[in-house]
mmCIF file of C-alpha atoms in Angstrom:
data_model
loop_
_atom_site.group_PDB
_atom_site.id
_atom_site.type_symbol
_atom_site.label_atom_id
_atom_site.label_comp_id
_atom_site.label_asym_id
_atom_site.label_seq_id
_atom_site.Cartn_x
_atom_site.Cartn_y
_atom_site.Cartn_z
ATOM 1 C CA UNK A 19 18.099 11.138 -25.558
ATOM 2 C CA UNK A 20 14.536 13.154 -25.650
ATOM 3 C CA UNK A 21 13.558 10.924 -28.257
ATOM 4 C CA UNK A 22 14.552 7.590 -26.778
ATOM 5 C CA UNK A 23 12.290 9.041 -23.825
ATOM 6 C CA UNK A 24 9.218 9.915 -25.704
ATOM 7 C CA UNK A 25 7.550 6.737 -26.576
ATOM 8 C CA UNK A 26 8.045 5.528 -22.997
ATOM 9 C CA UNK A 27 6.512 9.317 -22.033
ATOM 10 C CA UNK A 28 3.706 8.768 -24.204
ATOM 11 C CA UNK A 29 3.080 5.414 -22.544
ATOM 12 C CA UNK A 30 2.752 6.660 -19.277
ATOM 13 C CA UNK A 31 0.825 9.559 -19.697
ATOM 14 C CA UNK A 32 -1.899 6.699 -21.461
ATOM 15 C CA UNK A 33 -1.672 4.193 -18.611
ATOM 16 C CA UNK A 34 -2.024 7.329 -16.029
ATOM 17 C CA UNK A 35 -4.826 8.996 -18.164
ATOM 18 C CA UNK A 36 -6.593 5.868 -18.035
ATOM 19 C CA UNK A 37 -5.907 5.365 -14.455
ATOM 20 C CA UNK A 38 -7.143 9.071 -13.796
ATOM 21 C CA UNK A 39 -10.246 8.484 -15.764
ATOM 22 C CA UNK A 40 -11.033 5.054 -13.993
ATOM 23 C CA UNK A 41 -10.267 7.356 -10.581
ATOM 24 C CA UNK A 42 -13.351 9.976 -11.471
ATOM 25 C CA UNK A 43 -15.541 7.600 -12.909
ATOM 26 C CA UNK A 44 -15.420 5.843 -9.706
ATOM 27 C CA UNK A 45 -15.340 8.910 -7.747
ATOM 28 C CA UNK A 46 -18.950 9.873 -9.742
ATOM 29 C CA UNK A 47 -21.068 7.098 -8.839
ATOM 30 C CA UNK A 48 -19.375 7.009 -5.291
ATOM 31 C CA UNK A 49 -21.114 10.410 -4.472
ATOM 32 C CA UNK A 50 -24.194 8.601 -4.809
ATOM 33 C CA UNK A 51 -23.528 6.744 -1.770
ATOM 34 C CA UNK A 52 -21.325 8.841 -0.070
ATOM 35 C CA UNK A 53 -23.851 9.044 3.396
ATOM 36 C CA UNK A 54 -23.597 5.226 3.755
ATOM 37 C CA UNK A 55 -19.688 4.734 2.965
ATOM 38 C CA UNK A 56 -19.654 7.740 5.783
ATOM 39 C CA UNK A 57 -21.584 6.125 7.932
ATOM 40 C CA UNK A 58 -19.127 2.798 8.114
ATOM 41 C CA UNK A 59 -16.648 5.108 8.268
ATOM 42 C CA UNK A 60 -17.749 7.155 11.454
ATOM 43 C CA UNK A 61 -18.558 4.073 13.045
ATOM 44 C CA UNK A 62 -15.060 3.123 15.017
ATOM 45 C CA UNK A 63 -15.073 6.674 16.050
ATOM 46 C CA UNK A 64 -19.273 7.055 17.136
ATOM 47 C CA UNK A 65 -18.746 3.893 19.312
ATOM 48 C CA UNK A 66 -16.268 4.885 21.841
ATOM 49 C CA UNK A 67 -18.010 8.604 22.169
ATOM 50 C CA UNK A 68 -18.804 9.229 25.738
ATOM 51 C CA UNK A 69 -22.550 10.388 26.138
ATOM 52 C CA UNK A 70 -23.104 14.011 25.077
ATOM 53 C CA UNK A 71 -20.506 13.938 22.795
ATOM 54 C CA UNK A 72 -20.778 13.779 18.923
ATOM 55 C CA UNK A 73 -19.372 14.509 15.025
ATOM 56 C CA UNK A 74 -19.689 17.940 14.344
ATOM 57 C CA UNK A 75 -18.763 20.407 11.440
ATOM 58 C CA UNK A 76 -17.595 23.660 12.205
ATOM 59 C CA UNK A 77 -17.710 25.318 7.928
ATOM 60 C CA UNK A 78 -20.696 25.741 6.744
ATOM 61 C CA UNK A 79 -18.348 23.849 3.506
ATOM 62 C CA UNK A 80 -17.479 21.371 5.668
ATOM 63 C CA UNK A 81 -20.206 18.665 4.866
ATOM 64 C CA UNK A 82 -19.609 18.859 1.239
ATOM 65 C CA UNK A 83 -15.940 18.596 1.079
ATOM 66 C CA UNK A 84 -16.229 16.307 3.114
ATOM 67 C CA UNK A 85 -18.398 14.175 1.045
ATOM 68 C CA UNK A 86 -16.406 14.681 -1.492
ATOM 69 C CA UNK A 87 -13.220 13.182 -0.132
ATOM 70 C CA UNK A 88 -15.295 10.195 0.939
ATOM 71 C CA UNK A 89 -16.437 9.747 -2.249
ATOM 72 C CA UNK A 90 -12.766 10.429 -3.710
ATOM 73 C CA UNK A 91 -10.838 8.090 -1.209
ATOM 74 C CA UNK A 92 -13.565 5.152 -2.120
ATOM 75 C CA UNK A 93 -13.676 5.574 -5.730
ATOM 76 C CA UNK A 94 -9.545 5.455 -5.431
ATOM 77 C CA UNK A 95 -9.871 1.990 -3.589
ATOM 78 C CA UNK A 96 -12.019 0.827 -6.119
ATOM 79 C CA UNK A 97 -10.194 1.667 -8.957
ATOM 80 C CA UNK A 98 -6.918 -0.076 -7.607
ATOM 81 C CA UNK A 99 -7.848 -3.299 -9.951
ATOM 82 C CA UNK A 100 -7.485 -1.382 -12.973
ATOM 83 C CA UNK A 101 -4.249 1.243 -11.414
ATOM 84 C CA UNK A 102 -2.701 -1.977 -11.125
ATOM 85 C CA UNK A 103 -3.441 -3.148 -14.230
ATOM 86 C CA UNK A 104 -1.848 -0.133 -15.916
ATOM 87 C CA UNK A 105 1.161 -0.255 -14.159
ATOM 88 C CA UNK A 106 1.902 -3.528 -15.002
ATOM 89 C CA UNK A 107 1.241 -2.656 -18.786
ATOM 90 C CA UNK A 108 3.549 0.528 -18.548
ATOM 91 C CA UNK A 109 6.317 -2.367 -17.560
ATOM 92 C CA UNK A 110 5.173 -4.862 -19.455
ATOM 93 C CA UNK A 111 7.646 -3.882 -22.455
ATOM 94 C CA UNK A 112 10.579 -4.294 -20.024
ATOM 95 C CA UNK A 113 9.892 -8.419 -19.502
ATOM 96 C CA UNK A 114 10.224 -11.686 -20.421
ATOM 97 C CA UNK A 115 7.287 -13.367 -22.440
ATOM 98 C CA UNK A 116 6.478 -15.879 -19.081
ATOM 99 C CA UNK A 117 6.792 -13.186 -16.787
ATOM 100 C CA UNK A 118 3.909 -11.053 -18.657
ATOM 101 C CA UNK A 119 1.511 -13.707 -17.846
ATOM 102 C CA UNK A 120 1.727 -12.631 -13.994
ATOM 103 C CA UNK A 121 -0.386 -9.902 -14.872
ATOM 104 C CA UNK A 122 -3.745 -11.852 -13.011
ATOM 105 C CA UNK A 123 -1.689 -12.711 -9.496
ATOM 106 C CA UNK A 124 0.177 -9.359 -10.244
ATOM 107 C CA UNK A 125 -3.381 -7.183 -10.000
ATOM 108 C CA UNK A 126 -4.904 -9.756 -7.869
ATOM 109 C CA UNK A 127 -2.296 -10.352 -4.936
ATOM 110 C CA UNK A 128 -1.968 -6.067 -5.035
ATOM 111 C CA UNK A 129 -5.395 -5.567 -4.820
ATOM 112 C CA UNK A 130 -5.745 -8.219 -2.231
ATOM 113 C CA UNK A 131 -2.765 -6.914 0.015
ATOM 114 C CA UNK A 132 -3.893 -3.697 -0.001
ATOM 115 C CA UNK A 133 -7.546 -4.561 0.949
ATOM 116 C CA UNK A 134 -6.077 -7.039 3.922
ATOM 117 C CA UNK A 135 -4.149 -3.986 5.159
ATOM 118 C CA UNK A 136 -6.770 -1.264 5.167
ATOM 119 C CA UNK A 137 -8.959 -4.258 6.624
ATOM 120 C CA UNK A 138 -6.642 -4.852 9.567
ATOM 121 C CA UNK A 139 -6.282 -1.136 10.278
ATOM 122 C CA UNK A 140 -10.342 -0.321 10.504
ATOM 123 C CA UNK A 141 -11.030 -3.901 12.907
ATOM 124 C CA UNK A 142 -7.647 -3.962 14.636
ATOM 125 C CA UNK A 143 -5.876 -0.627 15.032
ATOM 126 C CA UNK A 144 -8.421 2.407 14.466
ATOM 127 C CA UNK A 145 -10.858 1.179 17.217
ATOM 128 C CA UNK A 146 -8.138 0.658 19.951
ATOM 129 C CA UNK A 147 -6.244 3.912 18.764
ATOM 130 C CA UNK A 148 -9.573 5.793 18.986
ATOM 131 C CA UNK A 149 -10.342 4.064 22.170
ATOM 132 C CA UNK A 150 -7.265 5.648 23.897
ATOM 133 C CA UNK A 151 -7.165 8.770 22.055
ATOM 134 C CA UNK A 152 -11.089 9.727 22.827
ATOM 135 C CA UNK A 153 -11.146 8.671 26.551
ATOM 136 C CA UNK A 154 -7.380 10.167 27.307
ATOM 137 C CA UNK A 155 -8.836 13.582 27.994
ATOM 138 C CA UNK A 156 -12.334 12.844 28.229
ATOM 139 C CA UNK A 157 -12.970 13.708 32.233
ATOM 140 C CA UNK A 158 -11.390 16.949 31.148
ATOM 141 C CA UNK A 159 -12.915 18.016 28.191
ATOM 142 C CA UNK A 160 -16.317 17.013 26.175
ATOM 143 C CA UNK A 161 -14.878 15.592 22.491
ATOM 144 C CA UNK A 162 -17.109 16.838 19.441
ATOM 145 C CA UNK A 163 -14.656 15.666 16.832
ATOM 146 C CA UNK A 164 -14.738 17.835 13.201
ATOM 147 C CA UNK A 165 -15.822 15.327 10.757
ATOM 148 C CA UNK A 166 -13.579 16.658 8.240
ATOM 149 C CA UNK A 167 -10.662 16.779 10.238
ATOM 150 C CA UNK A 168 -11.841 13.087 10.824
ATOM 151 C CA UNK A 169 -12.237 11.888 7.634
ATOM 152 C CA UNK A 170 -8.721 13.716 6.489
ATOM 153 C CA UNK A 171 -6.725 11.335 9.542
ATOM 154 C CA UNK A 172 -8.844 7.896 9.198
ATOM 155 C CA UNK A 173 -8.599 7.615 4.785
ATOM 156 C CA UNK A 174 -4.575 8.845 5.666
ATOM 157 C CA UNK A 175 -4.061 5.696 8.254
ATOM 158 C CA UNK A 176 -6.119 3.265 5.592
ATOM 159 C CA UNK A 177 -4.049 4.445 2.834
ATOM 160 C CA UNK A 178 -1.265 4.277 5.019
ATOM 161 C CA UNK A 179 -1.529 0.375 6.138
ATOM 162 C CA UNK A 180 -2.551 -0.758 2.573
ATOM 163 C CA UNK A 181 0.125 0.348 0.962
ATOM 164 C CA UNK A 182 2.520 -0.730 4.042
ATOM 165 C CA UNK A 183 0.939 -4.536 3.265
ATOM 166 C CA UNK A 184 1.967 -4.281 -0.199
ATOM 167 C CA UNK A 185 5.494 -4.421 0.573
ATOM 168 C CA UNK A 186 5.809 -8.520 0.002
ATOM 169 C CA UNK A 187 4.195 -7.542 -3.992
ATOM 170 C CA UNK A 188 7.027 -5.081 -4.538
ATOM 171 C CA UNK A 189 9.664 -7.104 -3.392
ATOM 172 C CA UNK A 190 8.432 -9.643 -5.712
ATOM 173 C CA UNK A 191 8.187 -7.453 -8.407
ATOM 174 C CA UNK A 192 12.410 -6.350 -7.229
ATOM 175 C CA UNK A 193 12.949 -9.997 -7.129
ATOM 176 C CA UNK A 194 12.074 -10.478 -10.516
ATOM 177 C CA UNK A 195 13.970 -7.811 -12.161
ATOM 178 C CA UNK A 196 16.746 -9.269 -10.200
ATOM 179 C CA UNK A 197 17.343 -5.904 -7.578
ATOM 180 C CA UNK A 198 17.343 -7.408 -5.108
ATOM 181 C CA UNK A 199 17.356 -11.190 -3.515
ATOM 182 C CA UNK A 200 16.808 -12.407 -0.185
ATOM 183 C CA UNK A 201 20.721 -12.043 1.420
ATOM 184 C CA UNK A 202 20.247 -7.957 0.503
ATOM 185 C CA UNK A 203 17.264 -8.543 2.326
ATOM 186 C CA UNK A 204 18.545 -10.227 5.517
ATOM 187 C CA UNK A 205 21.565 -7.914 5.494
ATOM 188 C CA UNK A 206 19.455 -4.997 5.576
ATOM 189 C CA UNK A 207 16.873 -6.376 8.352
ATOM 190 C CA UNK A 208 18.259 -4.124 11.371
ATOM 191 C CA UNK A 209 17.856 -1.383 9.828
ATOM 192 C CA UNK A 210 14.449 -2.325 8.016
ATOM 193 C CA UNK A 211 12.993 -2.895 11.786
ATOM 194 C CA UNK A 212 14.038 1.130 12.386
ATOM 195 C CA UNK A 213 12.889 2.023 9.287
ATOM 196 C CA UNK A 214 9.211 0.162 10.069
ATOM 197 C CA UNK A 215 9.349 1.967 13.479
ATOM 198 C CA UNK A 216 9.375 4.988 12.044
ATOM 199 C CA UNK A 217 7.312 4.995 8.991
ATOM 200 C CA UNK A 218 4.946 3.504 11.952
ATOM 201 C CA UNK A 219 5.074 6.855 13.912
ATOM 202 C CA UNK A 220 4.504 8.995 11.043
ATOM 203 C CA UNK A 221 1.652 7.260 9.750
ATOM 204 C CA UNK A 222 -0.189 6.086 12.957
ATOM 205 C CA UNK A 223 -1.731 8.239 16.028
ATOM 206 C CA UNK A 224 0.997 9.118 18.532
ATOM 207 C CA UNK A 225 0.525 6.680 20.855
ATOM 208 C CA UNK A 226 2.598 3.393 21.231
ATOM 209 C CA UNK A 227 -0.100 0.539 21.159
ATOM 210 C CA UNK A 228 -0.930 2.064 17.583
ATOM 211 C CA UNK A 229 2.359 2.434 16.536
ATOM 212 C CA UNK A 230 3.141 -1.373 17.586
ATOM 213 C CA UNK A 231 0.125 -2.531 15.422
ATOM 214 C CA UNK A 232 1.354 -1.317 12.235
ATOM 215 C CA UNK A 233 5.253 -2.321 12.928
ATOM 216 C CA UNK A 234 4.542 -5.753 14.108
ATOM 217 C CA UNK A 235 2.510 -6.638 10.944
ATOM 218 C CA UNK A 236 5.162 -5.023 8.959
ATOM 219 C CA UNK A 237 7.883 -6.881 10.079
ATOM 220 C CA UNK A 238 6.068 -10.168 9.603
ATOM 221 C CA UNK A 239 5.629 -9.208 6.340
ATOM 222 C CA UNK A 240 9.317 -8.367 5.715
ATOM 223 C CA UNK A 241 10.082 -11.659 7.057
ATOM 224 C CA UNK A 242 7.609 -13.093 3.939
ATOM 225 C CA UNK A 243 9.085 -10.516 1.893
ATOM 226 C CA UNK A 244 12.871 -12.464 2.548
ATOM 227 C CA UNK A 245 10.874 -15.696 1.703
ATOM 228 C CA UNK A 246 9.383 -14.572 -1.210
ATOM 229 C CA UNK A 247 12.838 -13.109 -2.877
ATOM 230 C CA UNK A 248 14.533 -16.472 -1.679
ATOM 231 C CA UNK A 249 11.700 -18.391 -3.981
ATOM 232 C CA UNK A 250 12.114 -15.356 -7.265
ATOM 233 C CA UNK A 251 15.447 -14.422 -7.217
ATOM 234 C CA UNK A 252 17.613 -17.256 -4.214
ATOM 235 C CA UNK A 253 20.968 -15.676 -3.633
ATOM 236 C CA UNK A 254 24.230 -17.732 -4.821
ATOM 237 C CA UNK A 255 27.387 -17.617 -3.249
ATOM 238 C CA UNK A 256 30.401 -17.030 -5.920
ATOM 239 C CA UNK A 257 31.968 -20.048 -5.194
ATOM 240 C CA UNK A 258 28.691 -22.340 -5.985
ATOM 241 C CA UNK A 259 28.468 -20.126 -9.146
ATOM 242 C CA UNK A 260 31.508 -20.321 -10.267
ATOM 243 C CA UNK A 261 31.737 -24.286 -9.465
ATOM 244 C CA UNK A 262 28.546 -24.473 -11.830
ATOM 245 C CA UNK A 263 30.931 -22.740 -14.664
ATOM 246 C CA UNK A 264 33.467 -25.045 -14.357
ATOM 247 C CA UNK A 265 31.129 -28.102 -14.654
ATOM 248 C CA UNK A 266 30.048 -26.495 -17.730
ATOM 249 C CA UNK A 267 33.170 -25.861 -19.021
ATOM 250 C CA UNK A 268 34.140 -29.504 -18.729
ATOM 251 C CA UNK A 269 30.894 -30.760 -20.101
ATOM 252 C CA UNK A 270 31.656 -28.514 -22.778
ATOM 253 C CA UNK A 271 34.913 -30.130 -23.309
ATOM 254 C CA UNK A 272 34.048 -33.631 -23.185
#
């Protein structure tokens, strides 16, 4: 069984060598520009600061870790292209000839789901979450936010919605392999909404207008999800397959 195991092993430690490589290549020339990338990414935060208050370190480490985990988290976004690339080549073996020519909308919708759901979380959720969280307390206390404990939450909640948006890709990719179609889907949508609701929670700040942004998205995109397996992989009732059987069977005969 080891041996059965080992070429497919020896695949994916290539496709996530390459992947890793890609990762610190990226994550090189990132540290380059790590005070501008910070800058964008400070900005939600700096512009609902009351006056007096400001980003602060408290480590005299602090700065440079935390450059390097800006320059880490945008090196990993721009390496999702070629992550997604690999993947698909790691599964590649496992397909049909037609269905390794997805490998263009594969990368491309993946890349482009992720970037629309990291996009809606910096424009839509972090500013209004931020907004709330920084002016809850703020005739009590004077915020001076750490910047590394700031960086740490805001590339967790980007990470977070981008790979919640990919959700429609994967259930293509289900759909394909035939896992799943889009009756598993609708039978399973009550408890996909709880599901949402809590993977919301976990991921977003603790307050309920946040929470609602990221679970209200989601289930739209479950609802696409059910459209997308209905176009890949449309369920069919036994009695409509088995009536297609029996009109082969007579054709057959004939």
């Amino acid at each position: 069984m080891f041996d059965e195991l080992k070429p497919h092993l020896g695949e994916l430690r290539k496709r996530l060598g390459i992947s890793v490589a890609i990762i610190i290549l990226m994550f090189l020339i990132c540290f380059s520009f790590w005070q501008p990338i910070l800058a964008w990414m400070i900005a939600p935060l700096k512009a609902v600061l009351p006056e007096g208050s400001n980003v602060i370190f408290t480590g005299v480490q602090e700065p440079f870790f935390t450059a390097m985990k800006v320059a880490f988290f945008t090196g990993f976004v721009a390496s999702l292209p070629v992550i997604f690339w690999q993947f698909w080549l790691f599964v590649a073996p496992g397909l049909y000839d037609n269905e390794k020519r997805l490998v263009i909308p594969f990368v491309s919708a993946a890349t482009l789901m992720f970037l629309m759901g990291a996009a809606f979380c910096y424009y839509a959720v972090v500013p209004l979450a931020f907004a709330f969280l920084i002016g809850f307390g703020s005739a009590l206390f004077t915020a001076l936010p750490s910047i590394g404990e700031y960086v740490g939450f805001f590339t967790k909640i980007i990470v977070g919605f981008g790979l919640s948006f990919e959700m429609p890709v994967v259930i293509f990719f289900f759909a394909k392999l035939g896992l799943v179609d889009d009756k598993a889907l609708k039978d399973f949508f009550r408890y996909a909404i709880v599901i949402i609701f809590v993977v919301a929670a976990i991921l977003t700040p603790p307050d309920i207008l946040s929470q609602f942004l990221m679970a209200a998205p989601l289930t739209i995109l479950y609802g696409v999800s059910i459209l997308v397996a209905k176009a890949v992989n449309p369920y069919i009732p036994p009695e409509v397959d088995e009536e297609a059987t029996d009109n082969e069977e007579t054709k057959k005969e004939d």
